[in-house]
PDB file of C-alpha atoms in Angstrom:
ATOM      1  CA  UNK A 254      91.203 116.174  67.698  1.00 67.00           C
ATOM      2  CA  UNK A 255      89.698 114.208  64.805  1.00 80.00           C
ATOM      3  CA  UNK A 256      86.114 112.158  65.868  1.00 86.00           C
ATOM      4  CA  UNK A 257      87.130 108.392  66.673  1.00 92.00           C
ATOM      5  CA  UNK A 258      84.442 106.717  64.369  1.00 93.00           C
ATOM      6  CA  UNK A 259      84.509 103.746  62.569  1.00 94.00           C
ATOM      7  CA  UNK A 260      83.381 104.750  59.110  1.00 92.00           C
ATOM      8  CA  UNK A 261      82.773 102.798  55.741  1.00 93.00           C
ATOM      9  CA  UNK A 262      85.816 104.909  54.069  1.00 94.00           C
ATOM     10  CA  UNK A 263      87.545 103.985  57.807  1.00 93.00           C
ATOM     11  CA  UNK A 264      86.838 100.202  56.960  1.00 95.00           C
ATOM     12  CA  UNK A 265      87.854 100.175  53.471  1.00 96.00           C
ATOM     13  CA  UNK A 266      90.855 101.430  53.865  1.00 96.00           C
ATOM     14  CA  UNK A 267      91.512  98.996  57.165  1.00 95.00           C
ATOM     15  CA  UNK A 268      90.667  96.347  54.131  1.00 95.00           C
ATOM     16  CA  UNK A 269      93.429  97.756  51.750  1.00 96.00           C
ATOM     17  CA  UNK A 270      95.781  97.200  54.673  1.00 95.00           C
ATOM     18  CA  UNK A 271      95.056  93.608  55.238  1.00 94.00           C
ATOM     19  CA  UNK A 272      95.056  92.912  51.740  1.00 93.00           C
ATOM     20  CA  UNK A 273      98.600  94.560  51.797  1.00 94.00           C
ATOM     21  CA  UNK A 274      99.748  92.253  54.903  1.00 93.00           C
ATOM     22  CA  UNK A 275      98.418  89.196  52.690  1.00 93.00           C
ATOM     23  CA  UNK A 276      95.738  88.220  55.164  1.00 91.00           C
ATOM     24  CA  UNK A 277      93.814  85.156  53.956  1.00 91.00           C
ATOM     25  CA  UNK A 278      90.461  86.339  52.402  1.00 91.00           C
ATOM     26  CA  UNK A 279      88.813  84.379  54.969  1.00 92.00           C
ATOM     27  CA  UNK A 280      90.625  86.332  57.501  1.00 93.00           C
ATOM     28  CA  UNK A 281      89.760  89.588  55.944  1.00 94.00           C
ATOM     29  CA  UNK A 282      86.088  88.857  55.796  1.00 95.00           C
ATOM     30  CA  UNK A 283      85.969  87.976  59.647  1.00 96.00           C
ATOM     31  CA  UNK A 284      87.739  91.224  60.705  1.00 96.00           C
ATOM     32  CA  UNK A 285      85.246  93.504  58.791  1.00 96.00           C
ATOM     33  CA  UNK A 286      82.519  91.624  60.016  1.00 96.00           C
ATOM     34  CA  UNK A 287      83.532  91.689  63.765  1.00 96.00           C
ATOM     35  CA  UNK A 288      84.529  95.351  63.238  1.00 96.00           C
ATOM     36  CA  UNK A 289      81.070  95.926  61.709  1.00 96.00           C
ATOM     37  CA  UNK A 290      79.633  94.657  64.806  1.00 97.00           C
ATOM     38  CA  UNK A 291      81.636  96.622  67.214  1.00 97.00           C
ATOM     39  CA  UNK A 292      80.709 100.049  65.170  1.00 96.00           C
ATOM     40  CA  UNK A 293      76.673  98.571  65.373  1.00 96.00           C
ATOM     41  CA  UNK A 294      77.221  98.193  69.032  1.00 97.00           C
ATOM     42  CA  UNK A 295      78.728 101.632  69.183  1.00 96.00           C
ATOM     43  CA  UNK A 296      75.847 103.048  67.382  1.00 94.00           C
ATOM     44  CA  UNK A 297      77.503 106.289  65.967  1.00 92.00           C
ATOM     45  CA  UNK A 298      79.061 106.982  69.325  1.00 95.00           C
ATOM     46  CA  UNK A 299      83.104 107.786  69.419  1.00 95.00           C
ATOM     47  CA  UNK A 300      85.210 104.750  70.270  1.00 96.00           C
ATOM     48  CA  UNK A 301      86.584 104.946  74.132  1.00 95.00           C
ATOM     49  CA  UNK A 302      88.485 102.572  75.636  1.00 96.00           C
ATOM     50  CA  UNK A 303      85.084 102.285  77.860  1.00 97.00           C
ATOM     51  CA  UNK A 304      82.911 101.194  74.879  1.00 96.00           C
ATOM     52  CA  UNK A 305      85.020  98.380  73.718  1.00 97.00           C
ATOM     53  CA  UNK A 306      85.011  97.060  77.319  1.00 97.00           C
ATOM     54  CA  UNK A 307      81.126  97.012  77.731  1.00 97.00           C
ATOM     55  CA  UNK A 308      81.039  95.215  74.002  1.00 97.00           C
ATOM     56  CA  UNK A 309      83.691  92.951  75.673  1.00 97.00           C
ATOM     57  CA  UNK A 310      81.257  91.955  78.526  1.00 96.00           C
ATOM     58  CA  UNK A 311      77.855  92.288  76.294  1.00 96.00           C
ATOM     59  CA  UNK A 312      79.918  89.479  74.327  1.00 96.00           C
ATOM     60  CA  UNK A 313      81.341  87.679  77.261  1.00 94.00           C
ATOM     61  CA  UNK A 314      77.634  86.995  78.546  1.00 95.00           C
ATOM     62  CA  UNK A 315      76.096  85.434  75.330  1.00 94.00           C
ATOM     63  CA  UNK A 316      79.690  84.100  73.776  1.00 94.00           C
ATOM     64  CA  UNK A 317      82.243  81.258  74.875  1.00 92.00           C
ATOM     65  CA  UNK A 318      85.465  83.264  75.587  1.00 93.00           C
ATOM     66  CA  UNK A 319      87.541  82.130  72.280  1.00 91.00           C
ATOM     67  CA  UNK A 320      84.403  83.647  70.377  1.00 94.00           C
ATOM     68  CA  UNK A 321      84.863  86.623  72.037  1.00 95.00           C
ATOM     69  CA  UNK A 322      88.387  86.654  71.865  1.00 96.00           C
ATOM     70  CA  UNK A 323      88.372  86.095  68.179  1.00 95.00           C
ATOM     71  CA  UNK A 324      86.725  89.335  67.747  1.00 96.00           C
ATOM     72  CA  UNK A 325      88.764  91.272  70.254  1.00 97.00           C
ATOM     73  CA  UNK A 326      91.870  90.482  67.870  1.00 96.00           C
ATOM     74  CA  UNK A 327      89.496  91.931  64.667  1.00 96.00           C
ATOM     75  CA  UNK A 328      88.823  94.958  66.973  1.00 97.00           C
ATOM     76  CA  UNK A 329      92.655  95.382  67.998  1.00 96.00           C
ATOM     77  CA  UNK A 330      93.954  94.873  64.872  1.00 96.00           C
ATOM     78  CA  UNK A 331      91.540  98.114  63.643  1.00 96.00           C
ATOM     79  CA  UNK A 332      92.657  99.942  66.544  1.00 96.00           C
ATOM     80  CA  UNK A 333      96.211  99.612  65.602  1.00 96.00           C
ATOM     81  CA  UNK A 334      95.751 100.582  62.171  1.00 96.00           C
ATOM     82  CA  UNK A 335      94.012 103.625  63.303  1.00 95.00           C
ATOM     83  CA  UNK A 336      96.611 104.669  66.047  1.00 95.00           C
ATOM     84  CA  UNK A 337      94.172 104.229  69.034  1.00 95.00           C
ATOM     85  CA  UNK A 338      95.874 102.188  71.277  1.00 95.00           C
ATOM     86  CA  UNK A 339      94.705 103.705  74.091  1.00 95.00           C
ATOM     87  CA  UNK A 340      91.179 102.001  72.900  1.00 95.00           C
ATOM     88  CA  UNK A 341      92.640  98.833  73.150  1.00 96.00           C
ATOM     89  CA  UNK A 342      90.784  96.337  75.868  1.00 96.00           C
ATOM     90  CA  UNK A 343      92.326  92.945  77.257  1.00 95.00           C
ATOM     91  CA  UNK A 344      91.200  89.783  75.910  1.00 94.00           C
ATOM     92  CA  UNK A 345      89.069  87.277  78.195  1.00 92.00           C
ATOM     93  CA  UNK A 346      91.384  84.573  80.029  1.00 90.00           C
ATOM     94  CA  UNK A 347      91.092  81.076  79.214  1.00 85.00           C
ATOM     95  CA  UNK A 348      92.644  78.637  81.516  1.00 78.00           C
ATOM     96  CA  UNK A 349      93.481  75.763  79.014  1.00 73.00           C
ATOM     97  CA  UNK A 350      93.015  72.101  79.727  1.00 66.00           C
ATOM     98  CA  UNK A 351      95.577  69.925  80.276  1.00 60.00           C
ATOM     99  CA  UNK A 352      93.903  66.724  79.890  1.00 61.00           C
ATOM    100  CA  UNK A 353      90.989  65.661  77.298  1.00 63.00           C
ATOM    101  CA  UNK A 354      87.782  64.970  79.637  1.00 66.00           C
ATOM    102  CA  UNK A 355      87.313  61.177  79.520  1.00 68.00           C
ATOM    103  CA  UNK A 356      83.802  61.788  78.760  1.00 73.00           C
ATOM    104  CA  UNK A 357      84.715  62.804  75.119  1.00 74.00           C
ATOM    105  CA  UNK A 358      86.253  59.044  74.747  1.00 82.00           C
ATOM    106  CA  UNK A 359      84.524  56.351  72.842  1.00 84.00           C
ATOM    107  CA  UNK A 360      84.361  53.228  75.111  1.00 88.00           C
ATOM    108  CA  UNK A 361      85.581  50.226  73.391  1.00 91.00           C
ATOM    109  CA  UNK A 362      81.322  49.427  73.831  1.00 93.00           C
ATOM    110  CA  UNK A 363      80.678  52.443  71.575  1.00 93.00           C
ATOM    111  CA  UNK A 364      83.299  51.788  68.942  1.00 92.00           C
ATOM    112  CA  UNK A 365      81.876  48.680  68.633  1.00 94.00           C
ATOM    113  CA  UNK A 366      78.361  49.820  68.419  1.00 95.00           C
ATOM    114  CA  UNK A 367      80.110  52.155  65.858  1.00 94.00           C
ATOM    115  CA  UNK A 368      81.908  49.854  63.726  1.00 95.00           C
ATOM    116  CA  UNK A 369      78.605  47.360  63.352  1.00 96.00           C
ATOM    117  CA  UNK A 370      76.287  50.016  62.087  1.00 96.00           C
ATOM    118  CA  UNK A 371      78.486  50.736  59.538  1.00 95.00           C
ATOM    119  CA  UNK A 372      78.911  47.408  58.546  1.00 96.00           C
ATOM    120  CA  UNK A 373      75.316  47.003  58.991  1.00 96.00           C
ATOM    121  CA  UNK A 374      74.204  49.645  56.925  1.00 96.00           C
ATOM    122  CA  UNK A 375      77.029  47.982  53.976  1.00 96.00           C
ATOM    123  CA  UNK A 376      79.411  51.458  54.756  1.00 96.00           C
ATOM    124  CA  UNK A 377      82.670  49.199  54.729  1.00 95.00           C
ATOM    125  CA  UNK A 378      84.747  52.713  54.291  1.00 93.00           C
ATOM    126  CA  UNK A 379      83.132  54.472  57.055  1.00 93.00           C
ATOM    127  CA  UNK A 380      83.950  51.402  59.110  1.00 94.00           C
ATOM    128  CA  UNK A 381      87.666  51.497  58.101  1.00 92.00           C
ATOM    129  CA  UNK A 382      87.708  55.182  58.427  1.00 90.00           C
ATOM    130  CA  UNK A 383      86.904  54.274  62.191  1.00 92.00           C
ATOM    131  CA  UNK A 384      89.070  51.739  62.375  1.00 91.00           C
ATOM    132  CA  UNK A 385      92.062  53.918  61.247  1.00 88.00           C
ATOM    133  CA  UNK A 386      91.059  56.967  63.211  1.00 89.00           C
ATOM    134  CA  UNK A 387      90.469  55.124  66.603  1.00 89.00           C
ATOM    135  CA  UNK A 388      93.420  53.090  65.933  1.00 86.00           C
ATOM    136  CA  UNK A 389      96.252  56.017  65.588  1.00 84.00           C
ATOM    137  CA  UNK A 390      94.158  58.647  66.789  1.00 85.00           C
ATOM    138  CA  UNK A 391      94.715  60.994  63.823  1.00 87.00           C
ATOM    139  CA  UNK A 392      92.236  63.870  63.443  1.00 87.00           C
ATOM    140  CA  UNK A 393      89.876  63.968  60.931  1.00 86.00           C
ATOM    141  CA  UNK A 394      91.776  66.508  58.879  1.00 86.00           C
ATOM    142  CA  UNK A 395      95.045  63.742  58.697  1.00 88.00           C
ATOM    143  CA  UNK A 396      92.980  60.850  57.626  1.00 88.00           C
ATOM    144  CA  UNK A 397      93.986  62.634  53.445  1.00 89.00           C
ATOM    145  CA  UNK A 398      97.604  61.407  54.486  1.00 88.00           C
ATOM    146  CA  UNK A 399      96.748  58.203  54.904  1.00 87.00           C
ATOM    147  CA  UNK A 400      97.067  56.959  51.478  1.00 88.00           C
ATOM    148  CA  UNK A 401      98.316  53.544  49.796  1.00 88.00           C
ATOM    149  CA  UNK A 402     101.584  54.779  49.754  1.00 90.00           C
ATOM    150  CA  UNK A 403     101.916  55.459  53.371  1.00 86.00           C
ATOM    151  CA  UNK A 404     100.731  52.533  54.241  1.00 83.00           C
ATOM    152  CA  UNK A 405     103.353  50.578  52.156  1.00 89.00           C
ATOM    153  CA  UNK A 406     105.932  53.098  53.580  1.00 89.00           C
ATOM    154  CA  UNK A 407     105.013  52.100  57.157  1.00 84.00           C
ATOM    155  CA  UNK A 408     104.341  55.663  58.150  1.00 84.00           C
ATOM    156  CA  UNK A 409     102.423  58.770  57.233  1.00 80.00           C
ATOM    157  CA  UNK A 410     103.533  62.352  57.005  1.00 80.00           C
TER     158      UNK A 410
END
């Protein structure tokens, strides 16, 4: 049986396939990177099924568990490609939240604190910014939609 070792050759070829699957280049620079740390923490060694679970806890006790999790799908996805399922480890569990923590909510004292230092400091598009945001609730990344047009047109999309 052929050595199980992540190898440069192993890694550009694991690239080619990504490329193929027309993974974001974002995406395909995060897999190589998490595989590249995997194959440091393996340190020449073969991969086992073992080794991935004690990177999985060495992670799991200096990362939050969608960090870790993130690379676990980089690993798996190389694993796959390879043909070494048997290699493959669970990822963490996250129990999700159901409900926002009402700590992370302005108080209407805050926005207001909020709102006059940016009029204060003469940042009347900041202000509206927080006007609009606190008043819909729209992420950051949806404020582009709100444009003239939408607001004549009642509604954003």
């Amino acid at each position: 049986m052929e050595p199980r070792k992540i190898t440069e050759e192993t890694l550009a070829a694991f690239a080619r396939q990504l490329g193929e699957e027309e993974r974001s280049p974002a995406t395909l620079e995060k897999y190589l990177r998490e595989v590249r740390q995997f194959a440091a923490f393996l340190g020449g060694r073969e991969v086992t099924r073992e080794l991935a679970a004690a990177w999985r806890e060495e992670l799991a006790a200096r990362q939050s568990p969608a960090t870790v999790n993130g690379k676990l799908t980089a690993l798996d996805r190389l694993l796959a490609f390879l043909g070494w399922e048997d290699c493959k480890v669970k990822a963490l569990k996250i129990q999700r939240k159901l409900f926002r923590d009402d700590r992370r909510e302005l108080t209407r004292e805050e926005y207001e604190r909020l709102l006059d230092a940016a009029h204060g400091l003469g940042r009347e598009r900041l202000a509206l910014l927080l006007e609009t945001i606190c008043a819909t609730g729209i992420r950051v990344s949806e404020v582009k939609y709100i444009t003239v047009e939408a607001a004549r047109a009642g509604r954003a999309e």
